[in-house]
């Protein structure tokens, strides 16, 4: 894992000073060294976190043998050994053991189409001296970040938004008022290619970018679409592909650990690593004699995952680390967390990941496996159940719908059943309105944002889609992108590479070939994952129907030290003058929350987070 940045202006000298400054801001992403390439109109910078081939053979920028191609790269190609073998068969030779050299050699052999052969996570840029051309790419799901600013002649890019502070010729960082309003009013972010900073965009996942004299062009190289179903047993296919995905993600020359929440997804990763440790010792060598796991917990009813995580630890030979923190410790860490993330995020649950990664770094871990993506890929969220009911109704399968709804009622209660059925069949506009009332906070929008066009109609309802459409949207637009953003920032803030086995593209394509009935029934989400991994998961974990993840007792904290801190922020002159948030409304909600007459933890966090972000990243006048 690394940090990359660069400036390309084909009609100006290389911007050496800017790129050196941008690279310095990314030191946490690559503590093992830096490197640069400068040519006429081009400046590239790189910070290295050594994971594969710890020698200088993997240093970057990496240059082709003839000196015409120059690569900077953030990520890992998990199938680099197989690609290397194929390329050697085509006559290529290698001078290092790194996946970096494999990537550049693949580009030399297959050109822009090389990205379709990669199984991994990446954001890279290749400068071609002969063609005077920059070629960049981002992995299929956007696990690795790539931000850019394009003026029409000057192109700057980086792994993190904070690097653009050093891009003085590009201008100061300015707030994107439309995105800020979406965040405050509708709990929306990471849902477009725009960022919280005006003029700075994300390269979309599964896209390439080309820059030359003819301009800037983006092109999609992969998309989610319905695939042909497996010819054999789909349960066996899921089990075998998941095992291989974990096996590939253990490839490293440094110590590997696992983030364990106690949910099905992270438990599946931990239990599969343990299986490999017992049966395929060579593949599991980076894990060590015992798998190191890291679990966040809180001594608050409803937020303690230890019983489930302990069930995993007891079933494996894991060496657990239990991570907790108080609201006082959170307040103390908030400046560092906000700085690490570059943009506001949904809730303090993201902060739990930051503390987990800090503990992993303290334990000497450089790579952490995580369960992100399991819910998105295999229909694990509660919102998928109404979509399933709706699909059955559209197909005229009323008796099957009634049977599944009856089963759901037996496992829950009548109120829960009516709620799910109501969401399945409520008109989309009504559901949009109710959802905005539930999670949105239009009244918190301050004067600086009030005149921007926005309406409840812009808030999509997750309950108006078909199951397949909903899965695609949560995987690509609303859900996974923000989780991957947080995962990258939390891990890289502590110089750790996070890997996500559920996002192996082969596994995702398999999931999208399965029928709705194979993914879930009227009661059980992630049905095929539970069946495929039944022999490795503890029964108590496999049977879970609740969801926590690294959840935090946010509502409790806003009645304690976090609430005290928020009161100081909301009462400040800077908060009121900035105008992003209505200060009176924020103070009123905080008071009602602390008195117990309103549960406003999420919206209070958004009001607090956006102000802390502004103080960290925006000029005082903004």
Coordinates of C-alpha atoms in Angstrom, one line a residue:
X1 CA 0.0 0.0 0.0
X2 CA 1.2 3.4 -0.8
X3 CA 0.4 7.0 -1.6
X4 CA 0.6 8.5 -5.1
X5 CA 0.4 12.1 -6.5
X6 CA 1.3 14.1 -9.5
X7 CA 0.9 17.1 -11.7
X8 CA 0.8 17.0 -15.5
X9 CA 0.7 20.2 -17.6
X10 CA 1.9 19.4 -21.1
X11 CA 2.6 23.1 -21.8
X12 CA 4.6 24.0 -18.6
X13 CA 7.7 22.8 -16.9
X14 CA 7.5 20.0 -14.3
X15 CA 6.0 21.3 -11.0
X16 CA 8.7 19.9 -8.8
X17 CA 8.0 21.9 -5.7
X18 CA 4.3 21.2 -5.7
X19 CA 4.7 17.4 -6.0
X20 CA 7.3 17.3 -3.3
X21 CA 4.9 19.1 -1.0
X22 CA 2.0 16.8 -2.0
X23 CA 4.1 13.7 -1.5
X24 CA 5.1 14.9 2.0
X25 CA 1.4 15.1 3.1
X26 CA 1.1 11.3 2.2
X27 CA 4.0 10.1 4.4
X28 CA 1.6 8.1 6.6
X29 CA 0.5 6.0 3.6
X30 CA 4.1 5.1 2.9
X31 CA 6.6 5.3 5.8
X32 CA 9.2 3.1 4.1
X33 CA 10.4 5.6 1.5
X34 CA 9.6 8.2 -1.2
X35 CA 10.4 8.6 -4.8
X36 CA 9.9 11.0 -7.7
X37 CA 9.9 11.3 -11.4
X38 CA 10.3 14.7 -13.2
X39 CA 10.2 15.4 -16.9
X40 CA 9.0 18.2 -19.1
X41 CA 5.5 19.0 -18.0
X42 CA 5.3 16.0 -15.7
X43 CA 5.9 15.4 -12.0
X44 CA 5.1 12.2 -10.1
X45 CA 5.5 11.4 -6.4
X46 CA 5.3 8.2 -4.4
X47 CA 5.3 7.1 -0.8
X48 CA 6.0 3.4 -0.2
X49 CA 4.5 1.0 2.4
X50 CA 6.5 -2.2 1.7
X51 CA 4.2 -5.3 1.7
X52 CA 5.4 -7.5 -1.2
X53 CA 9.2 -7.6 -2.0
X54 CA 10.7 -5.6 0.9
X55 CA 13.9 -4.9 -1.1
X56 CA 14.5 -1.8 -3.1
X57 CA 13.3 -3.8 -6.1
X58 CA 9.8 -2.6 -5.5
X59 CA 10.7 1.1 -5.1
X60 CA 8.7 3.6 -7.1
X61 CA 8.3 5.3 -9.5
X62 CA 9.0 2.0 -11.3
X63 CA 10.5 2.4 -14.8
X64 CA 10.3 0.1 -17.9
X65 CA 13.6 -1.4 -19.1
X66 CA 13.8 1.1 -22.0
X67 CA 13.1 4.1 -19.6
X68 CA 10.0 5.3 -21.4
X69 CA 7.3 4.2 -19.0
X70 CA 7.0 5.4 -15.4
X71 CA 4.6 3.9 -12.9
X72 CA 3.3 5.0 -9.5
X73 CA 1.0 2.6 -7.8
X74 CA -1.1 2.2 -4.7
X75 CA -2.6 -1.2 -4.0
X76 CA -2.0 -4.9 -4.6
X77 CA -2.4 -7.3 -7.4
X78 CA -3.3 -10.5 -5.6
X79 CA -2.9 -12.6 -8.8
X80 CA 0.5 -11.2 -9.5
X81 CA 2.2 -14.6 -9.4
X82 CA -0.1 -16.0 -12.0
X83 CA 0.3 -13.0 -14.2
X84 CA 4.0 -13.1 -13.9
X85 CA 4.1 -16.7 -15.0
X86 CA 1.9 -15.9 -18.0
X87 CA 4.1 -12.9 -18.9
X88 CA 7.2 -15.0 -18.6
X89 CA 5.7 -17.4 -21.1
X90 CA 5.3 -14.5 -23.5
X91 CA 9.0 -13.7 -23.3
X92 CA 9.2 -11.1 -20.5
X93 CA 11.8 -11.3 -17.8
X94 CA 11.7 -9.7 -14.3
X95 CA 14.3 -8.1 -12.1
X96 CA 12.3 -8.0 -8.9
X97 CA 9.8 -10.0 -7.0
X98 CA 7.2 -7.2 -6.7
X99 CA 3.7 -7.0 -8.1
X100 CA 4.6 -3.4 -9.2
X101 CA 6.8 -4.8 -11.9
X102 CA 4.1 -7.2 -12.9
X103 CA 1.7 -4.4 -13.3
X104 CA 3.9 -2.3 -15.6
X105 CA 4.9 -5.4 -17.6
X106 CA 1.2 -6.3 -18.1
X107 CA 0.7 -2.7 -19.4
X108 CA 3.6 -3.2 -21.8
X109 CA 2.1 -6.4 -23.1
X110 CA -1.6 -5.7 -23.1
X111 CA -1.9 -1.9 -23.1
X112 CA -4.9 -0.3 -21.5
X113 CA -6.8 -3.6 -21.5
X114 CA -4.4 -5.0 -18.8
X115 CA -6.7 -3.8 -16.1
X116 CA -9.3 -6.4 -17.0
X117 CA -6.8 -9.1 -16.1
X118 CA -6.1 -7.8 -12.6
X119 CA -7.5 -9.3 -9.4
X120 CA -6.8 -6.8 -6.7
X121 CA -7.2 -3.3 -5.5
X122 CA -5.4 -0.4 -7.1
X123 CA -5.1 3.2 -8.1
X124 CA -2.1 3.9 -10.4
X125 CA -0.8 6.3 -13.0
X126 CA 1.6 5.5 -15.9
X127 CA 3.4 8.2 -17.8
X128 CA 4.4 7.3 -21.3
X129 CA 7.3 9.4 -22.6
X130 CA 6.9 8.4 -26.2
X131 CA 3.2 9.1 -26.5
X132 CA 3.2 12.0 -24.1
X133 CA 0.3 10.4 -22.3
X134 CA -0.9 9.7 -18.8
X135 CA -2.9 6.5 -18.2
X136 CA -4.5 6.0 -14.8
X137 CA -6.9 3.4 -13.4
X138 CA -8.9 2.6 -10.3
X139 CA -10.0 -0.9 -9.2
X140 CA -13.5 -2.3 -9.9
X141 CA -15.0 -1.3 -6.5
X142 CA -12.9 1.8 -5.7
X143 CA -11.2 0.1 -2.7
X144 CA -8.2 2.4 -3.4
X145 CA -8.8 6.2 -3.8
X146 CA -7.8 8.5 -6.7
X147 CA -8.7 12.2 -6.6
X148 CA -8.0 14.7 -9.3
X149 CA -8.4 18.4 -10.3
X150 CA -8.5 19.4 -14.0
X151 CA -8.4 23.0 -15.1
X152 CA -8.5 22.2 -18.9
X153 CA -4.7 22.4 -19.1
X154 CA -3.3 21.5 -15.7
X155 CA -4.1 18.1 -14.1
X156 CA -3.2 17.2 -10.5
X157 CA -4.1 14.0 -8.7
X158 CA -3.5 12.3 -5.3
X159 CA -4.5 9.4 -3.1
X160 CA -5.9 11.8 -0.5
X161 CA -7.6 15.1 -0.6
X162 CA -5.3 16.7 1.9
X163 CA -2.5 16.5 -0.6
X164 CA -4.2 19.3 -2.6
X165 CA -3.3 21.7 0.2
X166 CA 0.2 21.7 -1.3
X167 CA -1.1 22.3 -4.8
X168 CA -0.9 26.1 -4.6
X169 CA -1.1 26.7 -8.3
X170 CA -4.4 24.8 -8.3
X171 CA -5.8 27.3 -5.8
X172 CA -6.9 26.9 -2.1
X173 CA -9.4 24.2 -1.0
X174 CA -12.9 25.5 -1.3
X175 CA -16.1 24.0 0.1
X176 CA -18.6 22.2 -2.2
X177 CA -21.8 23.7 -0.8
X178 CA -24.1 21.3 -2.7
X179 CA -22.4 18.2 -1.2
X180 CA -22.3 19.7 2.3
X181 CA -26.1 20.3 2.1
X182 CA -26.7 16.7 0.9
X183 CA -24.7 15.5 3.9
X184 CA -26.4 17.7 6.5
X185 CA -30.0 17.6 5.2
X186 CA -30.2 14.1 3.8
X187 CA -27.3 12.0 5.2
X188 CA -25.8 11.7 1.7
X189 CA -22.1 11.6 0.8
X190 CA -19.8 9.6 -1.4
X191 CA -22.8 9.2 -3.7
X192 CA -21.4 11.1 -6.7
X193 CA -18.0 11.7 -8.2
X194 CA -17.8 15.1 -6.5
X195 CA -16.2 15.6 -3.1
X196 CA -16.7 18.0 -0.3
X197 CA -14.1 20.3 -2.1
X198 CA -15.3 22.3 -5.1
X199 CA -13.4 21.3 -8.3
X200 CA -11.9 18.1 -7.0
X201 CA -13.4 14.8 -8.2
X202 CA -13.0 11.1 -7.7
X203 CA -12.0 8.8 -10.5
X204 CA -15.0 6.4 -10.5
X205 CA -14.4 2.8 -9.6
X206 CA -13.9 0.5 -12.6
X207 CA -12.7 3.3 -14.8
X208 CA -9.5 4.3 -16.6
X209 CA -8.4 7.9 -17.2
X210 CA -6.3 9.1 -20.2
X211 CA -4.7 12.5 -20.5
X212 CA -2.8 13.7 -23.6
X213 CA -2.8 16.6 -26.0
X214 CA -6.4 15.9 -27.1
X215 CA -7.7 16.2 -23.5
X216 CA -9.0 14.2 -20.6
X217 CA -11.1 11.0 -21.1
X218 CA -12.6 8.5 -18.7
X219 CA -13.7 5.0 -19.7
X220 CA -15.4 2.2 -17.9
X221 CA -13.7 -1.2 -18.2
X222 CA -16.0 -3.3 -16.0
X223 CA -19.6 -3.3 -14.9
X224 CA -22.0 -5.2 -12.7
X225 CA -24.4 -7.2 -14.7
X226 CA -26.3 -10.4 -14.5
X227 CA -24.0 -13.3 -15.1
X228 CA -24.6 -16.9 -16.2
X229 CA -25.3 -19.1 -13.1
X230 CA -22.6 -21.6 -12.0
X231 CA -23.0 -25.0 -13.7
X232 CA -22.5 -26.9 -10.4
X233 CA -23.6 -26.5 -6.8
X234 CA -23.7 -22.7 -6.1
X235 CA -23.1 -23.3 -2.4
X236 CA -19.9 -25.2 -3.2
X237 CA -18.9 -22.5 -5.7
X238 CA -19.3 -19.7 -3.1
X239 CA -17.3 -21.7 -0.5
X240 CA -14.4 -22.5 -2.9
X241 CA -14.2 -18.9 -4.3
X242 CA -14.3 -17.3 -0.9
X243 CA -11.5 -19.7 0.3
X244 CA -9.4 -18.8 -2.7
X245 CA -10.1 -15.1 -2.2
X246 CA -8.9 -15.2 1.4
X247 CA -5.9 -17.3 0.3
X248 CA -4.8 -14.7 -2.3
X249 CA -5.2 -11.9 0.2
X250 CA -2.7 -13.6 2.6
X251 CA 0.0 -13.0 0.0
X252 CA 2.5 -10.7 1.8
X253 CA 6.0 -10.4 3.1
X254 CA 4.8 -8.7 6.3
X255 CA 2.5 -9.7 9.3
X256 CA -1.2 -10.1 8.5
X257 CA -4.1 -9.8 11.1
X258 CA -7.9 -9.7 11.0
X259 CA -10.5 -7.1 12.1
X260 CA -13.2 -9.2 13.9
X261 CA -16.5 -7.6 14.8
X262 CA -18.4 -10.8 15.6
X263 CA -20.7 -10.4 12.6
X264 CA -21.0 -13.1 9.9
X265 CA -18.7 -11.4 7.4
X266 CA -15.6 -10.7 9.6
X267 CA -16.1 -14.0 11.4
X268 CA -16.1 -15.8 8.0
X269 CA -12.8 -14.1 7.2
X270 CA -11.2 -15.0 10.5
X271 CA -12.5 -18.6 10.5
X272 CA -11.3 -19.1 6.9
X273 CA -7.9 -17.7 7.7
X274 CA -7.8 -20.2 10.6
X275 CA -8.7 -23.1 8.3
X276 CA -5.8 -22.1 5.9
X277 CA -3.5 -21.8 8.9
X278 CA -4.3 -25.4 9.8
X279 CA -4.3 -27.0 6.4
X280 CA -2.3 -24.8 4.0
X281 CA 0.6 -23.6 6.2
X282 CA 2.7 -22.2 3.3
X283 CA -0.2 -19.9 2.1
X284 CA -0.9 -18.8 5.6
X285 CA 2.7 -18.0 6.5
X286 CA 2.2 -14.2 6.9
X287 CA -0.4 -14.9 9.6
X288 CA 2.2 -16.4 11.9
X289 CA 1.6 -19.2 14.4
X290 CA -1.6 -17.7 15.6
X291 CA -4.0 -15.3 13.8
X292 CA -4.1 -11.9 15.5
X293 CA -7.6 -10.5 15.7
X294 CA -8.8 -7.1 16.8
X295 CA -12.3 -6.4 18.1
X296 CA -14.0 -3.2 19.3
X297 CA -16.4 -3.4 22.2
X298 CA -18.2 -1.2 24.6
X299 CA -19.7 -1.9 28.0
X300 CA -23.0 -0.6 27.0
X301 CA -26.1 -2.9 26.5
X302 CA -26.6 -3.6 22.8
X303 CA -23.1 -2.6 21.8
X304 CA -21.0 -5.4 23.1
X305 CA -19.9 -7.8 20.4
X306 CA -17.5 -9.8 22.6
X307 CA -19.8 -12.9 23.0
X308 CA -19.9 -13.5 19.3
X309 CA -16.2 -12.6 18.7
X310 CA -15.2 -14.9 21.6
X311 CA -17.2 -17.7 19.9
X312 CA -14.9 -17.2 16.9
X313 CA -11.7 -17.0 19.0
X314 CA -12.7 -20.2 20.9
X315 CA -13.3 -22.0 17.6
X316 CA -10.0 -20.9 16.2
X317 CA -6.4 -20.5 17.5
X318 CA -6.6 -16.7 17.3
X319 CA -4.7 -14.4 19.5
X320 CA -7.4 -11.7 20.3
X321 CA -6.9 -8.0 21.1
X322 CA -10.0 -6.3 22.6
X323 CA -10.2 -2.6 21.8
X324 CA -12.4 -0.1 23.6
X325 CA -12.4 3.7 24.2
X326 CA -14.5 6.1 26.2
X327 CA -16.3 9.3 25.0
X328 CA -13.5 11.3 26.6
X329 CA -10.9 9.4 24.6
X330 CA -13.0 9.9 21.5
X331 CA -13.1 13.7 22.0
X332 CA -9.4 13.7 22.4
X333 CA -8.8 11.7 19.2
X334 CA -11.3 13.6 17.0
X335 CA -8.9 16.1 15.6
X336 CA -6.7 13.3 14.3
X337 CA -9.6 11.3 13.0
X338 CA -11.1 14.2 11.2
X339 CA -7.8 15.1 9.7
X340 CA -7.3 11.5 8.5
X341 CA -10.6 11.2 6.8
X342 CA -10.4 14.4 4.7
X343 CA -14.3 14.6 4.5
X344 CA -17.2 14.2 7.0
X345 CA -18.5 10.7 7.6
X346 CA -21.8 9.2 8.8
X347 CA -21.3 8.4 12.5
X348 CA -18.9 7.7 15.3
X349 CA -18.9 4.0 14.3
X350 CA -16.2 4.9 11.8
X351 CA -14.1 6.1 14.7
X352 CA -14.2 2.6 16.1
X353 CA -12.3 1.4 13.0
X354 CA -9.7 4.1 13.6
X355 CA -9.0 2.8 17.1
X356 CA -8.9 -0.8 15.9
X357 CA -6.3 0.0 13.3
X358 CA -4.3 1.9 15.8
X359 CA -4.2 -1.2 18.0
X360 CA -3.2 -3.4 15.0
X361 CA -0.3 -1.1 14.2
X362 CA 0.8 -1.2 17.9
X363 CA 0.8 -5.0 17.6
X364 CA 3.2 -4.9 14.6
X365 CA 0.5 -5.7 12.0
X366 CA 1.0 -4.2 8.5
X367 CA -1.9 -5.9 6.7
X368 CA -5.5 -6.3 8.1
X369 CA -8.2 -8.5 6.5
X370 CA -11.7 -7.2 6.9
X371 CA -15.3 -8.3 6.2
X372 CA -16.4 -5.2 4.3
X373 CA -18.5 -6.0 1.3
X374 CA -20.3 -9.1 2.5
X375 CA -23.6 -7.4 3.1
X376 CA -23.5 -5.5 -0.2
X377 CA -22.5 -8.5 -2.3
X378 CA -24.7 -11.2 -0.7
X379 CA -27.8 -9.3 0.3
X380 CA -27.2 -8.9 4.0
X381 CA -29.0 -5.7 4.8
X382 CA -32.6 -5.6 6.2
X383 CA -33.6 -3.4 3.2
X384 CA -33.2 -6.4 1.0
X385 CA -36.2 -8.2 2.5
X386 CA -38.8 -5.7 1.3
X387 CA -37.2 -5.8 -2.1
X388 CA -37.5 -9.6 -2.1
X389 CA -41.2 -9.4 -1.2
X390 CA -41.8 -6.8 -3.9
X391 CA -40.1 -9.0 -6.6
X392 CA -42.4 -11.9 -5.6
X393 CA -45.4 -9.7 -6.0
X394 CA -44.3 -8.4 -9.4
X395 CA -43.9 -12.0 -10.6
X396 CA -47.3 -12.9 -9.3
X397 CA -46.0 -15.3 -6.7
X398 CA -48.5 -14.2 -4.0
X399 CA -48.6 -17.5 -2.1
X400 CA -44.8 -17.6 -1.8
X401 CA -44.9 -14.0 -0.6
X402 CA -47.5 -14.9 2.0
X403 CA -45.5 -17.9 3.1
X404 CA -42.3 -16.0 3.5
X405 CA -44.0 -13.1 5.3
X406 CA -45.6 -15.6 7.7
X407 CA -42.2 -17.1 8.4
X408 CA -40.8 -13.6 9.1
X409 CA -43.7 -12.9 11.5
X410 CA -43.0 -16.0 13.4
X411 CA -39.3 -15.0 13.8
X412 CA -40.0 -11.4 14.8
X413 CA -43.3 -9.8 15.8
X414 CA -46.4 -8.3 14.1
X415 CA -45.1 -4.8 14.2
X416 CA -41.8 -5.7 12.5
X417 CA -43.7 -7.7 9.9
X418 CA -46.1 -4.8 9.1
X419 CA -43.1 -2.4 8.8
X420 CA -41.3 -4.6 6.3
X421 CA -44.4 -5.1 4.2
X422 CA -45.2 -1.4 4.4
X423 CA -41.8 -0.6 3.0
X424 CA -42.1 -3.2 0.3
X425 CA -45.3 -1.7 -1.1
X426 CA -45.5 1.9 -0.1
X427 CA -45.4 4.4 -3.0
X428 CA -41.8 5.5 -3.7
X429 CA -42.6 9.2 -3.1
X430 CA -44.2 8.4 0.3
X431 CA -41.2 6.2 1.2
X432 CA -38.8 9.0 0.2
X433 CA -40.6 11.4 2.4
X434 CA -40.7 9.1 5.4
X435 CA -37.1 8.2 5.0
X436 CA -36.1 11.8 4.8
X437 CA -38.1 12.5 8.0
X438 CA -36.3 9.6 9.7
X439 CA -32.7 10.2 8.7
X440 CA -32.6 13.6 7.2
X441 CA -32.3 17.0 9.0
X442 CA -33.3 19.8 6.6
X443 CA -34.0 22.1 9.6
X444 CA -30.3 21.9 10.5
X445 CA -29.2 23.5 7.2
X446 CA -27.7 26.9 7.8
X447 CA -28.1 30.1 5.9
X448 CA -25.0 29.6 3.7
X449 CA -26.6 26.5 2.2
X450 CA -30.3 27.3 2.4
X451 CA -30.8 28.7 -1.1
X452 CA -29.3 25.7 -2.9
X453 CA -31.9 23.6 -4.9
X454 CA -32.7 20.4 -3.0
X455 CA -35.8 18.4 -2.2
X456 CA -36.9 15.2 -0.5
X457 CA -37.5 13.8 -4.0
X458 CA -33.7 13.6 -4.4
X459 CA -33.4 11.1 -1.6
X460 CA -33.7 7.6 -3.2
X461 CA -35.8 5.0 -1.4
X462 CA -34.0 1.7 -1.0
X463 CA -37.4 0.1 -0.9
X464 CA -38.7 1.1 -4.3
X465 CA -36.1 -1.0 -6.3
X466 CA -36.0 -4.5 -7.4
X467 CA -33.6 -6.7 -5.4
X468 CA -31.0 -6.7 -8.2
X469 CA -31.2 -2.9 -8.7
X470 CA -31.0 -2.3 -5.0
X471 CA -27.9 -4.6 -4.7
X472 CA -26.2 -2.7 -7.5
X473 CA -27.0 0.7 -6.0
X474 CA -25.8 -0.2 -2.5
X475 CA -22.6 -1.7 -3.9
X476 CA -21.8 1.1 -6.3
X477 CA -23.5 4.3 -5.1
X478 CA -25.0 4.3 -1.7
X479 CA -23.3 2.2 1.0
X480 CA -20.2 0.5 0.0
X481 CA -18.3 3.6 -1.4
X482 CA -18.5 5.4 2.0
X483 CA -17.4 2.3 3.9
X484 CA -14.4 1.7 1.6
X485 CA -13.5 5.4 2.0
X486 CA -13.5 5.1 5.8
X487 CA -11.6 1.7 5.6
X488 CA -8.8 3.3 3.6
X489 CA -8.4 6.3 5.7
X490 CA -8.6 4.5 9.1
X491 CA -6.0 1.9 8.0
X492 CA -3.6 4.2 6.1
X493 CA -3.6 6.7 9.0
X494 CA -1.7 4.0 10.8
X495 CA 0.3 2.8 7.8
X496 CA -1.8 -0.4 7.5
X497 CA -3.0 -2.1 4.3
X498 CA -6.7 -3.2 4.6
X499 CA -7.8 -6.1 2.4
X500 CA -11.4 -7.1 1.7
X501 CA -11.9 -10.8 0.6
X502 CA -15.6 -10.4 -0.1
X503 CA -14.8 -7.9 -2.9
X504 CA -12.9 -10.4 -5.1
X505 CA -14.5 -9.6 -8.4
X506 CA -15.0 -13.3 -9.2
X507 CA -17.0 -13.7 -6.0
X508 CA -19.1 -10.6 -6.8
X509 CA -19.8 -11.9 -10.3
X510 CA -20.8 -15.2 -8.9
X511 CA -23.2 -13.5 -6.4
X512 CA -24.8 -11.6 -9.3
X513 CA -25.4 -14.8 -11.1
X514 CA -27.5 -16.3 -8.3
X515 CA -31.3 -16.1 -8.0
X516 CA -32.9 -14.0 -5.4
X517 CA -34.1 -17.2 -3.6
X518 CA -30.5 -18.4 -3.3
X519 CA -29.4 -15.1 -1.7
X520 CA -32.2 -14.7 0.8
X521 CA -35.7 -15.8 1.7
X522 CA -38.4 -14.0 3.6
X523 CA -36.5 -14.3 6.9
X524 CA -32.8 -14.9 6.3
X525 CA -30.4 -12.6 4.6
X526 CA -27.0 -13.8 3.2
X527 CA -28.6 -17.3 3.0
X528 CA -26.0 -18.8 0.7
X529 CA -23.0 -17.5 2.8
X530 CA -24.5 -19.1 5.9
X531 CA -24.8 -22.4 4.0
X532 CA -21.4 -22.2 2.3
X533 CA -19.5 -21.5 5.5
X534 CA -21.6 -23.5 8.0
X535 CA -18.8 -25.9 8.7
X536 CA -16.3 -23.1 9.7
X537 CA -18.6 -20.5 11.4
X538 CA -19.6 -20.9 15.1
X539 CA -23.3 -21.8 15.1
X540 CA -24.2 -18.7 17.2
X541 CA -22.6 -16.5 14.6
X542 CA -24.1 -18.3 11.6
X543 CA -27.5 -17.9 13.1
X544 CA -27.2 -14.1 13.8
X545 CA -30.0 -11.9 12.4
X546 CA -29.0 -8.6 14.1
X547 CA -26.3 -6.3 12.8
X548 CA -23.8 -4.2 14.7
X549 CA -20.4 -4.2 13.0
X550 CA -18.1 -1.8 14.8
X551 CA -21.2 0.1 16.1
X552 CA -20.7 2.7 18.8
X553 CA -23.1 4.0 21.6
X554 CA -23.3 7.4 19.9
X555 CA -26.6 8.4 21.5
X556 CA -25.2 7.7 25.0
X557 CA -22.0 9.7 24.3
X558 CA -24.0 12.7 23.2
X559 CA -25.4 12.7 26.7
X560 CA -21.9 12.7 28.1
X561 CA -18.5 14.1 27.2
X562 CA -19.2 14.1 23.4
X563 CA -22.3 16.2 24.2
X564 CA -20.3 18.6 26.3
X565 CA -17.8 19.0 23.4
X566 CA -20.6 19.5 20.9
X567 CA -22.3 22.1 23.1
X568 CA -19.0 24.1 23.1
X569 CA -18.7 23.8 19.3
X570 CA -22.4 24.7 18.6
X571 CA -22.1 27.7 20.9
X572 CA -19.0 29.1 19.2
X573 CA -19.0 32.2 17.1
X574 CA -17.1 30.4 14.3
X575 CA -19.8 27.8 14.0
X576 CA -22.6 30.4 13.8
X577 CA -20.8 32.6 11.3
X578 CA -19.8 29.7 9.0
X579 CA -23.5 29.2 8.3
X580 CA -23.3 25.5 7.2
X581 CA -25.5 24.5 10.2
X582 CA -28.3 26.3 11.9
X583 CA -26.7 26.9 15.3
X584 CA -30.0 27.4 17.1
X585 CA -31.5 24.2 15.7
X586 CA -28.3 22.3 16.6
X587 CA -28.3 23.5 20.2
X588 CA -32.1 22.8 20.5
X589 CA -31.7 19.3 19.2
X590 CA -28.7 18.7 21.5
X591 CA -30.7 19.9 24.5
X592 CA -33.6 17.7 23.6
X593 CA -31.3 14.7 23.1
X594 CA -29.6 15.2 26.4
X595 CA -33.0 15.5 28.2
X596 CA -34.1 12.2 26.5
X597 CA -37.0 13.7 24.6
X598 CA -35.3 13.2 21.2
X599 CA -32.9 10.6 19.8
X600 CA -30.8 12.8 17.5
X601 CA -27.4 11.1 17.7
X602 CA -26.8 10.8 14.0
X603 CA -27.9 14.3 13.0
X604 CA -25.9 15.8 15.9
X605 CA -22.8 14.0 14.7
X606 CA -23.3 15.4 11.2
X607 CA -23.5 18.9 12.5
X608 CA -20.5 18.4 14.7
X609 CA -18.4 16.6 12.1
X610 CA -19.0 19.1 9.3
X611 CA -17.8 21.9 11.6
X612 CA -14.7 20.0 12.7
X613 CA -13.9 19.3 9.1
X614 CA -14.3 22.9 8.1
X615 CA -12.0 24.0 10.9
X616 CA -9.3 21.5 9.7
X617 CA -9.5 22.0 6.0
X618 CA -11.1 25.3 5.0
X619 CA -9.7 28.9 5.2
X620 CA -11.1 30.9 8.1
X621 CA -13.2 32.9 5.7
X622 CA -15.2 29.8 4.7

